[in-house]
Amino acid sequence: MRSFHVTLVLLALGFSQAALATPDSELGRHHEDAAALPSAAAASKRYQAFVADLSEINVAIVGVKGMVCDFCARGIEKAFKKDKFVRKVDVDLANGQVLVAYSLDKMIDQREISQKILANGQNVTAVAIVKI
Amino acid sequence: MFALELAARPISYSGGSTVMAFSNNMQDSVYYHYSPNHRLSLGVEAVNNKYTDQNYTYWRATYLLNRKNSQHSQRNVYLEAGISSQGSNQGFASVHYDWETRRWFSGFGVKRVSDHATDYSETFFKVGIAPYLGEYGDLHTWLLLKRKRDTRLEHWLTYPVLRFFKGNFFMEIGYKSEIEWDTHLMFRF
């Protein structure tokens, strides 16, 4: 199991994002409240798979509202992949979550992330940054 | 004639372009639009009107009047207008609404057309279900039922529509014996 240093920043917009608004220790290890938060475990498995082949990166875990359609979410992946510092993107429709792996050279700007999501027509509910 | 109800996804992401092709027993058309932002698309549609045996162009604009994003759904209200290359007194205006989750879809629209041969209006309702929930990147399938009225036909038509999309490709196919095949292809880039 990797050890993570966590910087958790929330853009609280009034909507609970259980998998995101929890510290790193709960992203993949502690789910005492998993029954009440069914999306958390699934999101965590996906997160572990996402970072499995990555190192020396920052991962932005982005909660997104309105991301209900694959075809409508295409612009999110395209927008982030235009950034030369982005190494990998994952779109999780079921949990309304986007994972973005940035090289450590990138100073992650949460407003930039929110703007990219908004430019595709969805809204960000929360952003967590995890350094690996 | 049936372009309105099949014109799903009328606005792309900021900076995105979309090419659509429509074909049915009344007309064939190819439509390109560009979205400078997520609320607006501007485009041009080349139309081969089989009903009037004319070719013309629509300069089109679509505006996202309202969108509500929730964790598991999205609701949209769009306004659309088009002006024909054959005169500013010929064109169309429409409003349409849709609401969808990953499982369910519903849509409604009204379109008023001042055509080259006659003025008419269209109204449609559409409901659909996704028989399975695909992951991002999978082939997605929707089963839809459409009910529509065209004032030139004097009665409502109800027929099934299949929708498929994968990646940047989108396709809808509807069939009704009175209108035969009704197809809509879309590619976004």
Tab-separated table of C-alpha atoms in Angstrom:
chain	number	residue	atom	x	y	z
A	1	MET	CA	0.000	0.000	0.000
A	2	ARG	CA	1.334	3.377	-0.953
A	3	SER	CA	1.658	6.028	1.616
A	4	PHE	CA	0.027	9.265	0.732
A	5	HIS	CA	0.540	12.772	1.803
A	6	VAL	CA	-2.756	14.503	1.610
A	7	THR	CA	-3.670	18.039	0.954
A	8	LEU	CA	-7.419	18.234	1.134
A	9	VAL	CA	-9.141	21.276	-0.137
A	10	LEU	CA	-12.875	21.531	-0.410
A	11	LEU	CA	-14.852	23.839	-2.540
A	12	ALA	CA	-17.927	23.527	-0.427
A	13	LEU	CA	-20.945	24.293	-2.514
A	14	GLY	CA	-23.528	22.860	-0.247
A	15	PHE	CA	-23.480	19.347	-1.646
A	16	SER	CA	-21.999	16.406	0.196
A	17	GLN	CA	-19.361	14.428	-1.661
A	18	ALA	CA	-18.550	11.647	0.718
A	19	ALA	CA	-15.671	10.086	-1.151
A	20	LEU	CA	-14.057	13.437	-1.700
A	21	ALA	CA	-14.718	15.282	1.456
A	22	THR	CA	-12.911	12.701	3.485
A	23	PRO	CA	-9.206	12.511	4.211
A	24	ASP	CA	-6.885	10.266	2.272
A	25	SER	CA	-7.060	7.572	4.900
A	26	GLU	CA	-10.673	7.100	3.980
A	27	LEU	CA	-10.142	7.010	0.242
A	28	GLY	CA	-8.991	3.472	0.315
A	29	ARG	CA	-8.566	2.165	3.804
A	30	HIS	CA	-11.229	3.093	6.303
A	31	HIS	CA	-14.863	2.838	5.479
A	32	GLU	CA	-16.598	2.376	8.755
A	33	ASP	CA	-19.536	4.264	7.308
A	34	ALA	CA	-19.431	2.512	3.958
A	35	ALA	CA	-23.004	1.294	4.232
A	36	ALA	CA	-24.179	4.846	4.501
A	37	LEU	CA	-21.803	5.963	1.795
A	38	PRO	CA	-21.974	3.284	-0.893
A	39	SER	CA	-20.204	5.390	-3.475
A	40	ALA	CA	-17.142	5.804	-1.288
A	41	ALA	CA	-15.868	2.255	-1.578
A	42	ALA	CA	-16.430	2.083	-5.302
A	43	ALA	CA	-14.737	5.400	-5.779
A	44	SER	CA	-11.834	4.230	-3.692
A	45	LYS	CA	-11.311	1.067	-5.758
A	46	ARG	CA	-11.320	3.143	-8.861
A	47	TYR	CA	-8.859	5.550	-7.324
A	48	GLN	CA	-6.475	2.746	-6.413
A	49	ALA	CA	-6.633	1.388	-9.947
A	50	PHE	CA	-6.054	4.861	-11.347
A	51	VAL	CA	-2.881	5.491	-9.357
A	52	ALA	CA	-1.535	1.945	-9.555
A	53	ASP	CA	0.898	2.712	-12.377
A	54	LEU	CA	1.673	6.294	-11.365
A	55	SER	CA	4.297	7.892	-9.162
A	56	GLU	CA	5.600	11.395	-8.431
A	57	ILE	CA	2.291	13.013	-9.227
A	58	ASN	CA	-0.500	15.029	-7.748
A	59	VAL	CA	-3.963	13.616	-8.221
A	60	ALA	CA	-6.928	15.950	-8.307
A	61	ILE	CA	-10.097	14.166	-7.228
A	62	VAL	CA	-12.936	16.246	-8.561
A	63	GLY	CA	-16.580	15.821	-7.658
A	64	VAL	CA	-18.863	16.831	-10.502
A	65	LYS	CA	-22.598	17.482	-10.675
A	66	GLY	CA	-24.562	16.849	-13.861
A	67	MET	CA	-22.133	14.368	-15.384
A	68	VAL	CA	-24.769	11.828	-16.340
A	69	CYS	CA	-23.876	11.094	-19.938
A	70	ASP	CA	-20.727	9.729	-21.545
A	71	PHE	CA	-21.194	11.776	-24.690
A	72	CYS	CA	-21.661	14.950	-22.641
A	73	ALA	CA	-18.579	14.277	-20.531
A	74	ARG	CA	-16.200	13.981	-23.473
A	75	GLY	CA	-15.208	17.620	-23.235
A	76	ILE	CA	-13.952	17.155	-19.693
A	77	GLU	CA	-11.347	14.622	-20.730
A	78	LYS	CA	-10.370	16.722	-23.741
A	79	ALA	CA	-10.024	19.895	-21.713
A	80	PHE	CA	-7.711	18.340	-19.158
A	81	LYS	CA	-5.631	16.483	-21.736
A	82	LYS	CA	-4.789	19.787	-23.398
A	83	ASP	CA	-2.716	20.582	-20.311
A	84	LYS	CA	0.837	19.363	-20.892
A	85	PHE	CA	1.199	18.621	-17.173
A	86	VAL	CA	-1.687	16.172	-17.150
A	87	ARG	CA	-0.550	12.559	-17.324
A	88	LYS	CA	-3.830	10.726	-16.959
A	89	VAL	CA	-7.566	11.398	-16.707
A	90	ASP	CA	-10.370	9.159	-15.513
A	91	VAL	CA	-14.076	9.934	-15.774
A	92	ASP	CA	-16.355	8.046	-13.407
A	93	LEU	CA	-19.962	8.565	-14.443
A	94	ALA	CA	-21.430	6.381	-11.716
A	95	ASN	CA	-19.870	8.370	-8.887
A	96	GLY	CA	-19.788	11.778	-10.545
A	97	GLN	CA	-16.060	11.962	-10.130
A	98	VAL	CA	-13.079	12.907	-12.301
A	99	LEU	CA	-9.498	11.935	-11.455
A	100	VAL	CA	-6.699	13.991	-12.964
A	101	ALA	CA	-3.026	13.060	-12.516
A	102	TYR	CA	-0.680	16.030	-12.787
A	103	SER	CA	3.094	15.984	-12.868
A	104	LEU	CA	4.598	17.601	-9.784
A	105	ASP	CA	5.731	20.578	-11.894
A	106	LYS	CA	2.157	21.763	-12.075
A	107	MET	CA	0.837	24.205	-9.490
A	108	ILE	CA	-2.734	23.004	-9.336
A	109	ASP	CA	-5.284	25.772	-9.456
A	110	GLN	CA	-8.693	24.677	-8.257
A	111	ARG	CA	-10.383	27.552	-10.023
A	112	GLU	CA	-8.853	26.328	-13.270
A	113	ILE	CA	-10.264	22.885	-12.609
A	114	SER	CA	-13.681	24.332	-11.877
A	115	GLN	CA	-13.542	26.412	-15.041
A	116	LYS	CA	-12.660	23.414	-17.166
A	117	ILE	CA	-15.608	21.498	-15.774
A	118	LEU	CA	-17.933	24.464	-16.183
A	119	ALA	CA	-16.775	24.945	-19.767
A	120	ASN	CA	-18.197	21.501	-20.388
A	121	GLY	CA	-21.473	22.437	-18.735
A	122	GLN	CA	-21.139	20.696	-15.386
A	123	ASN	CA	-20.397	21.984	-11.885
A	124	VAL	CA	-17.666	21.099	-9.439
A	125	THR	CA	-18.772	20.155	-5.958
A	126	ALA	CA	-15.408	19.468	-4.358
A	127	VAL	CA	-11.715	19.071	-5.166
A	128	ALA	CA	-9.199	17.039	-3.214
A	129	ILE	CA	-5.505	17.037	-4.074
A	130	VAL	CA	-3.486	13.928	-3.234
A	131	LYS	CA	0.289	13.844	-3.616
A	132	ILE	CA	1.836	10.501	-4.463
B	1	MET	CA	-39.005	17.923	-40.913
B	2	PHE	CA	-38.030	15.635	-38.113
B	3	ALA	CA	-34.744	17.278	-37.336
B	4	LEU	CA	-35.954	19.045	-34.238
B	5	GLU	CA	-36.706	16.087	-32.063
B	6	LEU	CA	-33.607	14.219	-33.127
B	7	ALA	CA	-31.285	17.165	-32.627
B	8	ALA	CA	-29.888	15.999	-29.338
B	9	ARG	CA	-26.864	17.702	-27.798
B	10	PRO	CA	-27.332	21.010	-29.625
B	11	ILE	CA	-24.408	22.659	-27.815
B	12	SER	CA	-20.940	21.247	-27.332
B	13	TYR	CA	-18.271	22.031	-24.772
B	14	SER	CA	-16.408	25.337	-25.041
B	15	GLY	CA	-14.363	25.351	-28.210
B	16	GLY	CA	-15.960	22.171	-29.481
B	17	SER	CA	-17.268	21.504	-32.954
B	18	THR	CA	-19.994	19.118	-34.008
B	19	VAL	CA	-21.008	17.710	-37.361
B	20	MET	CA	-24.461	16.193	-37.716
B	21	ALA	CA	-26.217	14.472	-40.576
B	22	PHE	CA	-29.978	13.974	-40.732
B	23	SER	CA	-31.920	11.882	-43.171
B	24	ASN	CA	-35.587	10.980	-43.462
B	25	ASN	CA	-38.290	10.826	-46.099
B	26	MET	CA	-38.765	14.611	-46.056
B	27	GLN	CA	-35.245	15.977	-46.068
B	28	ASP	CA	-31.562	15.333	-45.835
B	29	SER	CA	-29.217	17.771	-44.165
B	30	VAL	CA	-25.718	18.251	-42.879
B	31	TYR	CA	-25.235	20.590	-39.946
B	32	TYR	CA	-22.019	21.954	-38.490
B	33	HIS	CA	-21.891	24.021	-35.322
B	34	TYR	CA	-19.237	25.538	-33.124
B	35	SER	CA	-19.667	26.305	-29.425
B	36	PRO	CA	-17.697	29.331	-28.217
B	37	ASN	CA	-18.926	28.485	-24.739
B	38	HIS	CA	-21.151	25.897	-23.129
B	39	ARG	CA	-24.242	28.080	-23.482
B	40	LEU	CA	-24.123	28.878	-27.188
B	41	SER	CA	-23.606	27.206	-30.518
B	42	LEU	CA	-23.496	28.826	-33.940
B	43	GLY	CA	-23.721	26.828	-37.104
B	44	VAL	CA	-24.789	26.304	-40.653
B	45	GLU	CA	-27.026	23.587	-42.038
B	46	ALA	CA	-27.213	22.585	-45.685
B	47	VAL	CA	-30.673	21.228	-46.413
B	48	ASN	CA	-32.021	19.164	-49.281
B	49	ASN	CA	-35.770	19.518	-48.837
B	50	LYS	CA	-37.400	16.557	-50.549
B	51	TYR	CA	-40.892	17.907	-49.836
B	52	THR	CA	-40.339	21.120	-51.806
B	53	ASP	CA	-37.474	19.833	-53.937
B	54	GLN	CA	-35.283	22.737	-52.874
B	55	ASN	CA	-31.786	23.156	-51.546
B	56	TYR	CA	-31.031	25.920	-49.082
B	57	THR	CA	-28.989	26.795	-46.024
B	58	TYR	CA	-29.954	27.604	-42.474
B	59	TRP	CA	-27.775	29.845	-40.340
B	60	ARG	CA	-28.492	28.524	-36.893
B	61	ALA	CA	-27.981	29.570	-33.301
B	62	THR	CA	-28.755	27.635	-30.138
B	63	TYR	CA	-28.753	29.094	-26.655
B	64	LEU	CA	-28.829	27.194	-23.390
B	65	LEU	CA	-31.439	29.157	-21.506
B	66	ASN	CA	-31.304	27.126	-18.333
B	67	ARG	CA	-29.432	24.145	-16.969
B	68	LYS	CA	-29.754	22.444	-13.624
B	69	ASN	CA	-27.051	20.010	-12.693
B	70	SER	CA	-27.640	17.684	-9.790
B	71	GLN	CA	-25.603	14.745	-8.581
B	72	HIS	CA	-27.537	12.244	-10.671
B	73	SER	CA	-29.384	14.278	-13.281
B	74	GLN	CA	-29.207	17.160	-15.676
B	75	ARG	CA	-32.034	19.328	-16.947
B	76	ASN	CA	-31.755	21.690	-19.925
B	77	VAL	CA	-33.879	24.282	-21.671
B	78	TYR	CA	-32.688	25.392	-25.096
B	79	LEU	CA	-33.801	28.097	-27.495
B	80	GLU	CA	-32.996	27.652	-31.151
B	81	ALA	CA	-33.441	29.795	-34.236
B	82	GLY	CA	-32.457	29.533	-37.853
B	83	ILE	CA	-32.613	31.892	-40.800
B	84	SER	CA	-32.768	30.550	-44.324
B	85	SER	CA	-30.380	31.613	-47.049
B	86	GLN	CA	-33.466	32.204	-49.218
B	87	GLY	CA	-34.737	35.052	-47.111
B	88	SER	CA	-34.857	36.366	-43.601
B	89	ASN	CA	-38.628	35.779	-43.519
B	90	GLN	CA	-37.978	32.073	-43.802
B	91	GLY	CA	-36.607	30.148	-40.887
B	92	PHE	CA	-37.565	28.530	-37.638
B	93	ALA	CA	-37.660	29.093	-33.909
B	94	SER	CA	-37.931	26.422	-31.273
B	95	VAL	CA	-37.686	25.691	-27.614
B	96	HIS	CA	-36.905	22.330	-26.169
B	97	TYR	CA	-36.421	20.795	-22.816
B	98	ASP	CA	-34.749	17.627	-21.661
B	99	TRP	CA	-34.059	15.941	-18.375
B	100	GLU	CA	-31.924	12.857	-17.959
B	101	THR	CA	-30.227	10.615	-15.514
B	102	ARG	CA	-27.934	7.785	-16.463
B	103	ARG	CA	-31.019	5.558	-16.649
B	104	TRP	CA	-33.913	7.788	-17.709
B	105	PHE	CA	-34.487	10.421	-20.353
B	106	SER	CA	-37.387	12.720	-21.122
B	107	GLY	CA	-37.668	15.496	-23.643
B	108	PHE	CA	-40.197	17.940	-25.006
B	109	GLY	CA	-39.996	20.480	-27.800
B	110	VAL	CA	-41.982	22.890	-29.927
B	111	LYS	CA	-40.788	24.260	-33.225
B	112	ARG	CA	-42.376	26.825	-35.519
B	113	VAL	CA	-41.184	26.773	-39.115
B	114	SER	CA	-41.713	29.331	-41.821
B	115	ASP	CA	-40.770	27.132	-44.706
B	116	HIS	CA	-40.288	27.663	-48.393
B	117	ALA	CA	-43.649	26.094	-49.134
B	118	THR	CA	-45.755	26.483	-46.017
B	119	ASP	CA	-45.753	27.444	-42.349
B	120	TYR	CA	-46.119	24.665	-39.860
B	121	SER	CA	-45.259	23.665	-36.331
B	122	GLU	CA	-43.972	20.551	-34.665
B	123	THR	CA	-44.434	19.295	-31.142
B	124	PHE	CA	-42.792	16.258	-29.661
B	125	PHE	CA	-42.448	14.291	-26.469
B	126	LYS	CA	-39.781	11.700	-25.928
B	127	VAL	CA	-39.075	9.289	-23.101
B	128	GLY	CA	-36.322	6.724	-22.871
B	129	ILE	CA	-34.515	4.222	-20.766
B	130	ALA	CA	-30.986	2.899	-20.840
B	131	PRO	CA	-31.240	-0.901	-20.566
B	132	TYR	CA	-27.790	-1.032	-19.000
B	133	LEU	CA	-25.450	1.543	-17.488
B	134	GLY	CA	-22.177	1.583	-19.356
B	135	GLU	CA	-18.896	2.899	-18.083
B	136	TYR	CA	-17.194	5.882	-19.654
B	137	GLY	CA	-15.915	4.777	-23.055
B	138	ASP	CA	-18.384	1.900	-23.454
B	139	LEU	CA	-21.033	1.636	-26.113
B	140	HIS	CA	-24.144	3.252	-24.632
B	141	THR	CA	-27.630	2.277	-25.751
B	142	TRP	CA	-30.978	3.948	-25.215
B	143	LEU	CA	-34.478	2.781	-26.034
B	144	LEU	CA	-36.753	5.723	-26.669
B	145	LEU	CA	-40.367	6.267	-27.533
B	146	LYS	CA	-41.295	9.407	-29.372
B	147	ARG	CA	-44.674	10.995	-29.836
B	148	LYS	CA	-44.906	13.899	-32.191
B	149	ARG	CA	-47.280	16.039	-34.158
B	150	ASP	CA	-46.606	17.938	-37.332
B	151	THR	CA	-49.418	20.293	-38.276
B	152	ARG	CA	-49.084	19.231	-41.903
B	153	LEU	CA	-49.921	15.626	-41.025
B	154	GLU	CA	-52.961	16.337	-38.850
B	155	HIS	CA	-52.375	13.566	-36.365
B	156	TRP	CA	-49.909	12.395	-33.776
B	157	LEU	CA	-47.271	9.823	-34.599
B	158	THR	CA	-45.681	7.526	-32.078
B	159	TYR	CA	-42.649	5.465	-32.899
B	160	PRO	CA	-39.558	3.874	-31.344
B	161	VAL	CA	-36.079	5.309	-31.532
B	162	LEU	CA	-32.785	3.633	-30.806
B	163	ARG	CA	-29.887	5.739	-29.634
B	164	PHE	CA	-26.277	4.636	-29.532
B	165	PHE	CA	-23.141	6.504	-28.642
B	166	LYS	CA	-19.551	5.648	-28.046
B	167	GLY	CA	-16.717	8.094	-27.668
B	168	ASN	CA	-17.331	11.037	-29.954
B	169	PHE	CA	-19.852	9.233	-32.156
B	170	PHE	CA	-23.605	9.420	-31.647
B	171	MET	CA	-26.407	7.834	-33.659
B	172	GLU	CA	-30.184	7.764	-33.448
B	173	ILE	CA	-32.466	5.680	-35.630
B	174	GLY	CA	-36.229	5.976	-35.598
B	175	TYR	CA	-38.755	4.108	-37.671
B	176	LYS	CA	-42.413	4.594	-38.479
B	177	SER	CA	-44.072	3.214	-41.576
B	178	GLU	CA	-45.522	6.626	-42.477
B	179	ILE	CA	-42.176	8.354	-42.312
B	180	GLU	CA	-39.877	5.391	-42.870
B	181	TRP	CA	-36.369	5.595	-41.507
B	182	ASP	CA	-35.314	8.631	-39.599
B	183	THR	CA	-31.598	8.794	-38.876
B	184	HIS	CA	-29.295	11.186	-37.104
B	185	LEU	CA	-25.521	10.829	-36.969
B	186	MET	CA	-23.218	13.062	-34.985
B	187	PHE	CA	-19.500	13.432	-34.495
B	188	ARG	CA	-18.018	15.849	-31.966
B	189	PHE	CA	-14.466	17.128	-32.033
